[in-house]
């Protein structure tokens, strides 16, 4: 190209990756670079130091050329790529002695989709024949055309960006709509979840009731099985289809039944008793509901009294089968024959026994009903009396304040009497209510860990305010740590009861000791007083309900406190003991395991 007659053509082997072609170009005395479409140098060959700036790590050809030349080269490169034709630039000023000619040729490299540019530099020692698309005088026009083209591309790019922006806005609107739908669906799901939770709670309640019903049915079935097992006489139970449902062990002995007979029609079961009218009697009993009693003989020569009675469902009152009882009266008949007692008298006796049994059963039901009424009355009284007692307590407090303002000692004295009476009555009601809860099994202690020292200090402070004149309650704690796992409510009730007794049965200016000790395995609580003590003859009855020692005199009390304390202690797997001497005092000791163990129910 230096003489204008030589041309360079690259074969499709990929110039940028083939060092052999670079060597060929250098051997031909050519100097130049290979760039991509953005004029980034990817390969250089020959001595380019005369034409390019020496800047390490800078591969932008526009920055490596002189500033004036760079603009012309960019325009020519753009024109060459656009027209896919060779472009020649002549007499370029590189700031050296001779002007420079440049040839820019686009080519497609092997393995690349985009075209690259081959750019050659030659010194203009002699003017070559100009075969370029861009003449030296047209450089300004090329530059202007390049600028116009860039502006068009910029406009197209701006239009594309605007369209993309509109698509993004539409996409954002779709996302917002989807977000709102998702939020609505989430709210519906939350609502459905709440409904499911409510249904689940209802199902849990139904399941609990079903479990309780199943437990009751199991208990009833156990009672029935135990009854049948304990019945030495033969007894059968058939349903309304005359299918054998149950029989007592005595029936195996007397009637020769087997386990495989369960579920079979009674008419198909062979027994050793000659009783042709058994099926007819059962049908008659189920029809009219009257009991039929007959005698029958076995193949062994024994005599049985066969009593067929209806099986009545309590919930519907309908007859749903029959119960057949076989009583071995062989020996009885011999005795009756010897004594001349008629069979009618025997039947009357049996009827009388059954009547007595029915009377006893009704009495038991009546007693059960009375106990239920008593429980309801105690519960009602304990709750209903608290409301007027609270009103009286508030009234007494108001009267006491007025008495202080008017300096009326008599009114103050009577007010204190009313308050003490209210306190005693409240304690009595609380004792009765606690006893009723214990009797009905409604107390199920829930264990939790708590600070024993803080717990005891609070009780000491509260009870000190209730102590007699100059009585002192001294609390002391020793041992390993201060945490225990019990039911704080039951324990507090027990400790307050013991300290209240110590206050009640000790004189003024006395000392009451309250001690807690935690060992490796146990929590030990001690309440010690120097009061009236407990007579030795009364000590064995001390924890019985409504029992009071004979030396208590006119000191108020119900005799329930220690019974409640002992039962609370037992509920929490604890033990209670005491030592006492008359006129010397009493020491109560309660011991609990520090770590929780299964609760006794």
XYZ file of C-alpha atoms in Angstrom:
601
model
C 0.000 0.000 0.000
C 2.934 2.283 0.418
C 3.251 2.545 -3.350
C -0.503 2.581 -3.873
C -0.397 -0.642 -5.892
C -0.260 -3.225 -3.126
C -3.372 -4.325 -1.328
C -3.786 -6.526 1.751
C -6.603 -9.051 1.978
C -7.176 -11.151 5.096
C -8.427 -14.679 4.762
C -11.257 -15.825 7.106
C -8.858 -17.420 9.576
C -9.329 -14.722 12.199
C -6.615 -12.125 12.173
C -6.776 -11.260 15.886
C -6.043 -14.805 16.971
C -3.424 -15.851 14.348
C 0.186 -14.822 15.191
C 1.356 -16.288 11.855
C -0.584 -13.665 9.901
C 0.860 -10.947 12.167
C 4.336 -12.164 11.298
C 3.483 -12.107 7.584
C 2.252 -8.503 7.835
C 5.376 -7.396 9.703
C 7.591 -9.223 7.215
C 5.857 -7.282 4.462
C 6.929 -4.055 6.182
C 3.386 -3.106 7.138
C 2.548 -1.250 10.320
C -0.879 -0.957 11.872
C -3.508 -2.261 14.291
C -6.619 -4.421 14.303
C -9.643 -3.066 16.239
C -13.235 -3.960 16.947
C -16.123 -1.744 15.835
C -15.645 0.519 18.881
C -12.000 1.146 17.821
C -10.610 -0.898 20.731
C -7.189 -2.270 19.733
C -7.098 -6.067 19.806
C -3.813 -6.580 17.941
C -0.863 -4.395 16.809
C 1.898 -5.216 14.321
C 4.971 -3.387 13.028
C 6.495 -0.325 14.611
C 3.483 1.699 15.772
C 5.504 3.989 18.054
C 5.765 6.639 15.265
C 1.983 6.860 15.022
C 0.426 5.995 18.392
C 0.947 7.402 21.860
C 2.844 5.187 24.266
C 0.238 4.626 26.984
C 0.251 1.357 28.868
C -3.067 -0.442 29.354
C -4.906 1.976 27.045
C -6.415 0.210 24.043
C -8.772 2.945 22.803
C -7.425 3.940 19.367
C -9.185 7.317 19.554
C -7.131 8.203 22.630
C -3.874 6.818 21.202
C -4.073 9.048 18.046
C -3.517 12.807 17.968
C -6.690 14.667 18.840
C -7.299 16.154 15.374
C -6.561 12.884 13.644
C -8.751 10.850 16.047
C -11.936 12.658 14.959
C -11.194 12.051 11.244
C -10.318 8.383 11.862
C -13.532 7.782 13.840
C -15.614 9.302 11.027
C -13.790 7.294 8.337
C -14.065 4.052 10.373
C -17.779 4.587 10.812
C -18.158 5.240 7.036
C -16.110 2.139 6.157
C -18.203 -0.106 8.460
C -21.448 1.363 7.213
C -20.567 0.910 3.492
C -18.427 -2.216 4.050
C -15.737 -0.633 1.847
C -12.127 0.352 2.209
C -11.399 3.957 3.261
C -8.125 5.857 2.652
C -6.992 8.957 4.514
C -4.090 10.970 3.070
C -1.706 13.664 4.278
C -2.704 13.421 7.941
C -0.712 15.531 10.368
C 0.665 13.335 13.173
C 3.042 16.101 14.341
C 6.043 14.517 12.671
C 8.175 15.567 9.688
C 6.261 13.633 7.054
C 2.509 13.401 6.665
C 0.827 10.051 7.220
C -1.506 8.034 5.043
C -4.000 5.610 6.626
C -6.004 2.760 5.142
C -9.086 1.470 7.012
C -10.475 -1.863 5.834
C -13.370 -3.809 7.454
C -13.161 -7.630 7.569
C -14.946 -10.555 9.213
C -12.783 -12.618 11.574
C -13.316 -16.344 11.981
C -15.344 -17.193 15.102
C -16.755 -13.664 15.518
C -20.123 -12.370 14.327
C -19.125 -8.652 14.324
C -16.695 -7.240 11.783
C -13.293 -5.901 12.783
C -11.155 -3.127 11.262
C -7.650 -3.383 9.824
C -5.922 0.006 9.998
C -2.531 0.546 8.272
C -0.123 3.481 8.747
C 2.381 4.680 6.112
C 4.672 7.687 5.965
C 3.912 9.924 3.003
C 7.368 10.080 1.392
C 5.746 10.085 -1.977
C 2.191 10.806 -2.718
C 0.199 7.638 -3.505
C -2.629 7.367 -5.893
C -5.800 8.232 -4.028
C -8.305 5.424 -4.273
C -10.114 6.209 -1.088
C -13.811 6.731 -0.584
C -12.980 9.927 1.324
C -10.811 12.524 -0.346
C -8.594 14.831 1.613
C -10.904 17.757 0.955
C -13.974 15.786 2.027
C -12.844 15.110 5.592
C -15.017 17.880 6.962
C -17.993 16.557 5.020
C -17.371 13.023 6.340
C -17.130 14.348 9.858
C -20.387 16.235 9.475
C -22.071 13.171 7.960
C -20.770 11.120 10.901
C -22.211 13.635 13.352
C -25.570 13.605 11.514
C -25.555 9.797 11.554
C -24.758 9.778 15.258
C -27.618 12.204 15.897
C -29.970 9.922 13.930
C -28.776 6.915 15.927
C -29.195 8.974 19.094
C -32.780 9.852 18.073
C -33.496 6.206 17.268
C -31.956 5.157 20.591
C -34.026 7.804 22.378
C -37.175 6.514 20.668
C -36.251 2.932 21.609
C -35.592 4.015 25.201
C -38.941 5.831 25.312
C -40.722 2.732 24.007
C -38.821 0.622 26.527
C -39.777 3.092 29.254
C -43.448 2.799 28.238
C -43.139 -0.979 28.369
C -41.537 -0.694 31.799
C -44.376 1.596 32.968
C -46.933 -0.905 31.672
C -44.988 -3.717 33.331
C -44.904 -1.736 36.591
C -48.661 -1.216 36.363
C -49.092 -4.951 35.817
C -46.819 -5.625 38.787
C -48.812 -3.157 40.919
C -52.069 -4.816 39.843
C -50.583 -8.239 40.572
C -49.336 -6.954 43.936
C -52.827 -5.710 44.809
C -54.345 -9.017 43.736
C -51.687 -10.845 45.727
C -52.393 -8.655 48.772
C -56.129 -9.303 48.378
C -55.476 -13.025 48.069
C -53.232 -12.834 51.139
C -56.001 -11.126 53.109
C -58.479 -13.774 51.961
C -55.984 -16.462 52.915
C -55.502 -14.812 56.325
C -59.264 -14.710 56.797
C -59.538 -18.344 55.716
C -56.725 -19.207 58.106
C -58.584 -17.553 60.969
C -61.731 -19.466 60.021
C -59.719 -22.693 59.876
C -58.227 -21.891 63.261
C -61.701 -21.319 64.664
C -62.904 -24.581 63.124
C -59.822 -26.306 64.529
C -60.601 -24.996 68.011
C -64.181 -26.216 67.665
C -62.906 -29.604 66.483
C -60.544 -29.750 69.443
C -63.465 -29.022 71.764
C -65.573 -31.683 70.044
C -62.640 -34.083 70.168
C -62.177 -33.430 73.870
C -65.867 -34.016 74.484
C -65.685 -37.160 72.370
C -62.685 -38.367 74.372
C -64.567 -37.712 77.605
C -67.580 -39.598 76.211
C -65.327 -42.452 75.128
C -63.781 -42.522 78.589
C -67.235 -42.671 80.154
C -68.240 -45.440 77.750
C -65.037 -47.304 78.577
C -65.742 -46.956 82.287
C -69.325 -48.150 81.769
C -68.092 -51.081 79.691
C -65.538 -51.925 82.378
C -68.263 -51.789 85.011
C -70.440 -54.075 82.914
C -67.589 -56.511 82.259
C -66.654 -56.531 85.936
C -70.279 -57.163 86.829
C -70.522 -60.067 84.418
C -67.187 -61.469 85.579
C -68.184 -61.315 89.237
C -71.594 -62.899 88.607
C -71.312 -66.579 89.533
C -74.776 -67.307 88.168
C -75.326 -67.818 84.462
C -76.468 -64.674 82.709
C -77.018 -63.936 79.017
C -77.680 -60.754 77.088
C -79.334 -60.963 73.654
C -80.253 -58.063 71.367
C -83.569 -57.437 69.619
C -82.522 -59.846 66.831
C -82.010 -62.610 69.431
C -78.250 -62.591 68.807
C -76.062 -63.446 71.814
C -74.057 -60.303 72.791
C -72.592 -61.089 76.231
C -72.589 -63.783 78.876
C -71.156 -64.143 82.367
C -68.451 -66.706 83.260
C -71.089 -68.561 85.242
C -72.978 -69.208 82.015
C -70.016 -71.248 80.737
C -70.248 -73.485 83.779
C -74.017 -73.852 83.939
C -75.091 -73.619 80.279
C -71.971 -74.886 78.452
C -71.419 -71.751 76.279
C -68.261 -70.981 74.329
C -66.583 -67.739 73.207
C -67.425 -68.549 69.590
C -71.165 -68.357 70.432
C -70.993 -64.541 70.660
C -72.946 -63.054 67.751
C -74.839 -66.266 66.959
C -78.646 -66.535 67.096
C -79.694 -67.917 70.470
C -81.943 -70.489 68.772
C -78.884 -72.014 67.028
C -76.869 -72.442 70.246
C -77.015 -75.890 71.858
C -76.975 -75.836 75.679
C -77.321 -78.483 78.374
C -80.563 -76.944 79.706
C -83.927 -78.279 78.579
C -85.899 -75.076 77.965
C -88.070 -75.228 74.839
C -89.914 -71.940 75.523
C -86.763 -69.764 75.983
C -86.959 -68.052 72.572
C -90.722 -67.529 72.882
C -90.295 -66.074 76.391
C -87.671 -63.614 75.126
C -89.936 -62.464 72.314
C -92.832 -62.066 74.740
C -90.700 -60.052 77.193
C -89.467 -57.704 74.435
C -93.076 -57.237 73.328
C -94.844 -56.477 76.633
C -91.878 -55.547 78.844
C -92.843 -57.927 81.707
C -90.402 -60.293 83.414
C -90.983 -64.028 82.997
C -89.694 -66.539 85.564
C -89.656 -70.284 84.912
C -87.857 -73.412 86.073
C -85.814 -75.658 83.813
C -83.673 -78.768 84.190
C -80.232 -79.456 82.798
C -78.979 -82.667 81.271
C -77.079 -83.216 84.518
C -80.284 -83.258 86.536
C -79.871 -79.801 88.094
C -82.769 -77.400 88.464
C -82.436 -73.781 87.348
C -84.682 -70.805 87.876
C -84.683 -68.909 84.554
C -85.620 -65.230 84.779
C -86.149 -63.391 81.483
C -86.398 -59.607 81.767
C -86.374 -56.766 79.179
C -83.228 -54.744 78.409
C -84.419 -51.126 78.262
C -82.442 -48.228 76.785
C -82.551 -45.310 79.248
C -82.236 -42.601 76.588
C -85.196 -43.857 74.527
C -87.133 -46.076 76.932
C -87.353 -48.742 74.216
C -86.741 -52.436 74.770
C -83.609 -53.425 72.850
C -83.155 -57.038 73.907
C -83.428 -59.237 76.945
C -81.379 -60.444 79.920
C -81.724 -64.119 80.865
C -80.487 -65.164 84.306
C -79.981 -68.803 85.353
C -79.970 -69.497 89.118
C -79.034 -72.995 90.291
C -81.815 -73.778 92.774
C -81.190 -77.524 92.998
C -80.045 -77.406 96.604
C -82.600 -74.732 97.419
C -85.419 -76.906 96.110
C -84.188 -79.736 98.290
C -84.184 -77.437 101.294
C -87.598 -76.027 100.392
C -88.981 -79.499 99.936
C -87.556 -80.478 103.299
C -88.993 -77.414 104.997
C -92.240 -77.451 103.041
C -91.771 -73.990 101.696
C -93.649 -73.363 98.497
C -92.036 -72.133 95.353
C -94.390 -69.149 95.415
C -92.909 -67.996 98.717
C -89.451 -68.260 97.231
C -90.488 -66.170 94.245
C -92.007 -63.598 96.598
C -88.735 -63.523 98.528
C -86.755 -62.999 95.369
C -89.160 -60.244 94.349
C -88.783 -58.646 97.765
C -85.009 -58.799 97.452
C -85.198 -57.157 94.059
C -87.524 -54.520 95.483
C -85.093 -53.894 98.345
C -82.277 -53.634 95.842
C -84.289 -51.094 93.875
C -84.996 -49.109 97.053
C -81.295 -49.136 97.936
C -80.448 -48.034 94.397
C -82.918 -45.159 94.639
C -81.476 -44.207 98.035
C -77.994 -44.134 96.536
C -79.232 -41.975 93.671
C -80.916 -39.679 96.155
C -77.738 -39.427 98.216
C -75.759 -38.706 95.042
C -78.265 -35.995 94.139
C -78.001 -34.494 97.633
C -74.204 -34.454 97.388
C -74.505 -32.661 94.066
C -76.894 -30.119 95.609
C -74.470 -29.671 98.509
C -71.614 -29.014 96.097
C -73.705 -26.481 94.187
C -74.787 -24.802 97.412
C -71.225 -24.547 98.741
C -69.994 -23.142 95.444
C -72.941 -20.713 95.209
C -72.656 -19.615 98.813
C -68.899 -19.114 98.583
C -69.315 -16.854 95.578
C -72.591 -15.107 96.469
C -71.511 -14.246 100.025
C -68.307 -12.626 98.830
C -70.177 -9.763 97.165
C -71.989 -8.519 100.321
C -68.862 -9.186 102.390
C -66.880 -6.971 100.037
C -69.523 -4.239 100.365
C -69.417 -4.532 104.166
C -65.633 -4.415 104.092
C -65.675 -1.214 102.002
C -68.294 0.336 104.281
C -66.238 -0.548 107.348
C -63.153 1.034 105.767
C -65.103 4.244 105.062
C -66.511 4.334 108.596
C -63.002 3.758 109.981
C -61.664 6.723 108.012
C -64.504 8.925 109.272
C -63.802 7.789 112.828
C -60.184 8.858 112.450
C -61.222 12.266 111.132
C -63.715 12.808 113.981
C -61.434 11.178 116.579
C -64.099 8.724 117.699
C -62.271 5.760 119.367
C -65.446 3.737 119.984
C -66.431 3.804 116.330
C -62.864 2.876 115.385
C -62.973 -0.072 117.770
C -66.277 -1.346 116.426
C -65.025 -0.881 112.870
C -61.993 -3.072 113.610
C -64.336 -5.667 115.086
C -66.406 -5.656 111.891
C -63.274 -5.968 109.763
C -62.004 -8.918 111.804
C -65.390 -10.613 111.545
C -65.426 -10.087 107.799
C -61.904 -11.458 107.535
C -62.847 -14.569 109.542
C -65.999 -15.142 107.503
C -64.070 -14.682 104.251
C -61.471 -17.212 105.419
C -64.264 -19.655 106.281
C -65.849 -19.264 102.836
C -62.477 -19.675 101.135
C -61.808 -22.842 103.157
C -65.203 -24.294 102.226
C -64.685 -23.446 98.549
C -61.167 -24.950 98.545
C -62.478 -28.102 100.228
C -65.270 -28.377 97.661
C -62.796 -28.013 94.776
C -60.607 -30.702 96.322
C -63.576 -33.025 96.896
C -64.759 -32.702 93.296
C -61.250 -33.073 91.855
C -61.362 -29.702 90.077
C -57.873 -28.635 91.196
C -55.204 -29.598 88.685
C -51.961 -27.878 89.728
C -49.858 -26.380 86.927
C -46.167 -26.199 87.843
C -43.910 -23.244 87.047
C -40.467 -22.118 88.103
C -40.304 -19.204 90.556
C -37.955 -17.398 92.923
C -38.483 -18.908 96.385
C -36.829 -16.020 98.244
C -38.895 -13.304 96.523
C -42.009 -15.439 97.009
C -41.357 -15.876 100.750
C -40.390 -12.238 101.333
C -43.701 -11.070 99.813
C -45.673 -13.438 102.054
C -43.708 -12.301 105.121
C -44.442 -8.653 104.373
C -48.171 -9.337 103.857
C -48.545 -11.485 106.987
C -46.614 -9.043 109.188
C -49.379 -6.513 108.616
C -51.873 -9.057 110.025
C -49.791 -10.016 113.070
C -50.798 -9.213 116.635
C -49.275 -6.358 118.588
C -45.492 -6.704 118.775
C -45.539 -10.091 117.069
C -42.587 -10.486 114.701
C -42.312 -12.747 111.661
C -38.670 -13.474 110.857
C -37.810 -14.967 107.446
C -34.538 -16.746 106.671
C -33.303 -18.614 103.552
C -30.370 -21.024 103.243
C -29.151 -23.561 100.721
C -28.204 -24.037 97.077
C -29.840 -21.368 94.902
C -33.307 -19.896 95.157
C -35.380 -21.369 92.284
C -37.959 -24.159 92.534
C -40.699 -25.615 90.297
C -44.095 -25.911 92.009
C -47.559 -24.350 91.832
C -47.018 -20.905 93.436
C -50.748 -20.366 94.124
C -51.243 -23.618 96.073
C -47.937 -23.170 97.894
C -48.819 -19.583 98.861
C -52.205 -20.716 100.227
C -50.474 -23.423 102.287
C -47.764 -21.146 103.737
C -50.253 -18.355 104.556
C -52.454 -20.927 106.341
C -49.541 -22.120 108.498
C -48.372 -18.579 109.347
C -51.992 -17.513 110.059
C -52.289 -20.403 112.552
C -48.991 -19.360 114.143
C -50.281 -15.781 114.526
C -53.678 -16.954 115.784
C -52.434 -19.454 118.372
C -49.458 -17.388 119.655
C -49.598 -14.485 122.084
C -48.571 -10.849 121.564
C -44.856 -10.004 121.457
C -44.097 -13.540 120.234
C -41.646 -14.626 117.545
C -42.709 -16.578 114.450
C -39.924 -18.127 112.373
C -40.368 -18.706 108.624
C -37.463 -20.636 107.050
C -36.859 -21.892 103.491
C -33.998 -24.238 102.587
C -33.030 -25.550 99.145
C -30.818 -28.628 98.978
C -29.666 -30.484 95.901
C -33.006 -32.303 95.589
C -35.514 -30.718 98.002
C -37.227 -27.495 99.025
C -37.886 -27.482 102.782
C -40.279 -24.932 104.338
C -40.471 -24.549 108.123
C -42.938 -22.446 110.162
C -42.144 -22.372 113.920
C -44.074 -20.643 116.735
C -44.044 -20.687 120.527
C -47.820 -20.684 120.952
C -50.314 -22.918 122.792
C -49.195 -26.136 121.062
C -51.291 -29.201 120.179
C -52.355 -31.829 122.773
C -50.823 -35.232 122.103
C -54.223 -36.978 121.959
C -55.364 -34.580 119.208
C -52.269 -34.834 117.009
C -53.370 -37.997 115.168
C -56.536 -36.233 113.980
C -54.901 -32.894 113.131
C -55.204 -33.166 109.316
C -58.802 -34.383 109.324
C -61.471 -32.046 107.926
C -63.398 -29.976 110.544
C -61.162 -31.175 113.395
C -59.954 -28.662 115.994
C -57.752 -29.329 118.991
C -59.447 -29.208 122.375
C -57.275 -26.367 123.669
C -58.266 -23.817 120.975
C -61.047 -22.399 123.167
C -62.818 -19.407 121.651
C -60.187 -18.818 118.960
C -62.143 -18.758 115.653
C -61.539 -21.398 113.006
C -63.216 -24.053 110.840
C -60.836 -26.978 111.231
C -60.319 -27.087 107.471
C -57.031 -25.189 107.076
C -54.548 -27.990 107.836
C -56.645 -30.499 105.893
C -56.422 -28.223 102.839
C -52.669 -27.660 103.369
C -51.995 -31.406 103.556
C -54.031 -32.095 100.414
C -52.392 -29.217 98.479
C -49.000 -30.563 99.564
C -49.890 -34.056 98.382
C -51.088 -32.685 95.016
C -47.589 -31.220 94.475
C -45.871 -34.511 95.521
C -44.814 -33.032 98.847
C -44.967 -34.236 102.451
C -45.986 -32.407 105.631
C -45.002 -33.192 109.218
C -45.097 -31.428 112.584
C -43.811 -31.489 116.125
C -45.677 -29.852 118.989
C -45.833 -29.596 122.760
C -48.548 -27.913 124.763
C -47.618 -24.348 125.789
C -44.215 -24.639 124.102
C -45.142 -24.228 120.447
C -45.408 -26.048 117.137
C -43.093 -26.630 114.164
C -44.594 -27.489 110.756
C -42.279 -28.775 107.996
C -43.262 -29.115 104.318
C -40.872 -30.855 101.905
C -41.076 -30.750 98.100
C -38.817 -32.016 95.296
C -36.923 -29.123 93.688
C -37.297 -30.549 90.162
C -40.806 -31.320 88.866
C -42.087 -34.903 88.986
C -45.364 -36.260 87.553
C -48.333 -34.753 89.404
C -50.531 -37.108 91.385
C -54.081 -36.882 90.063
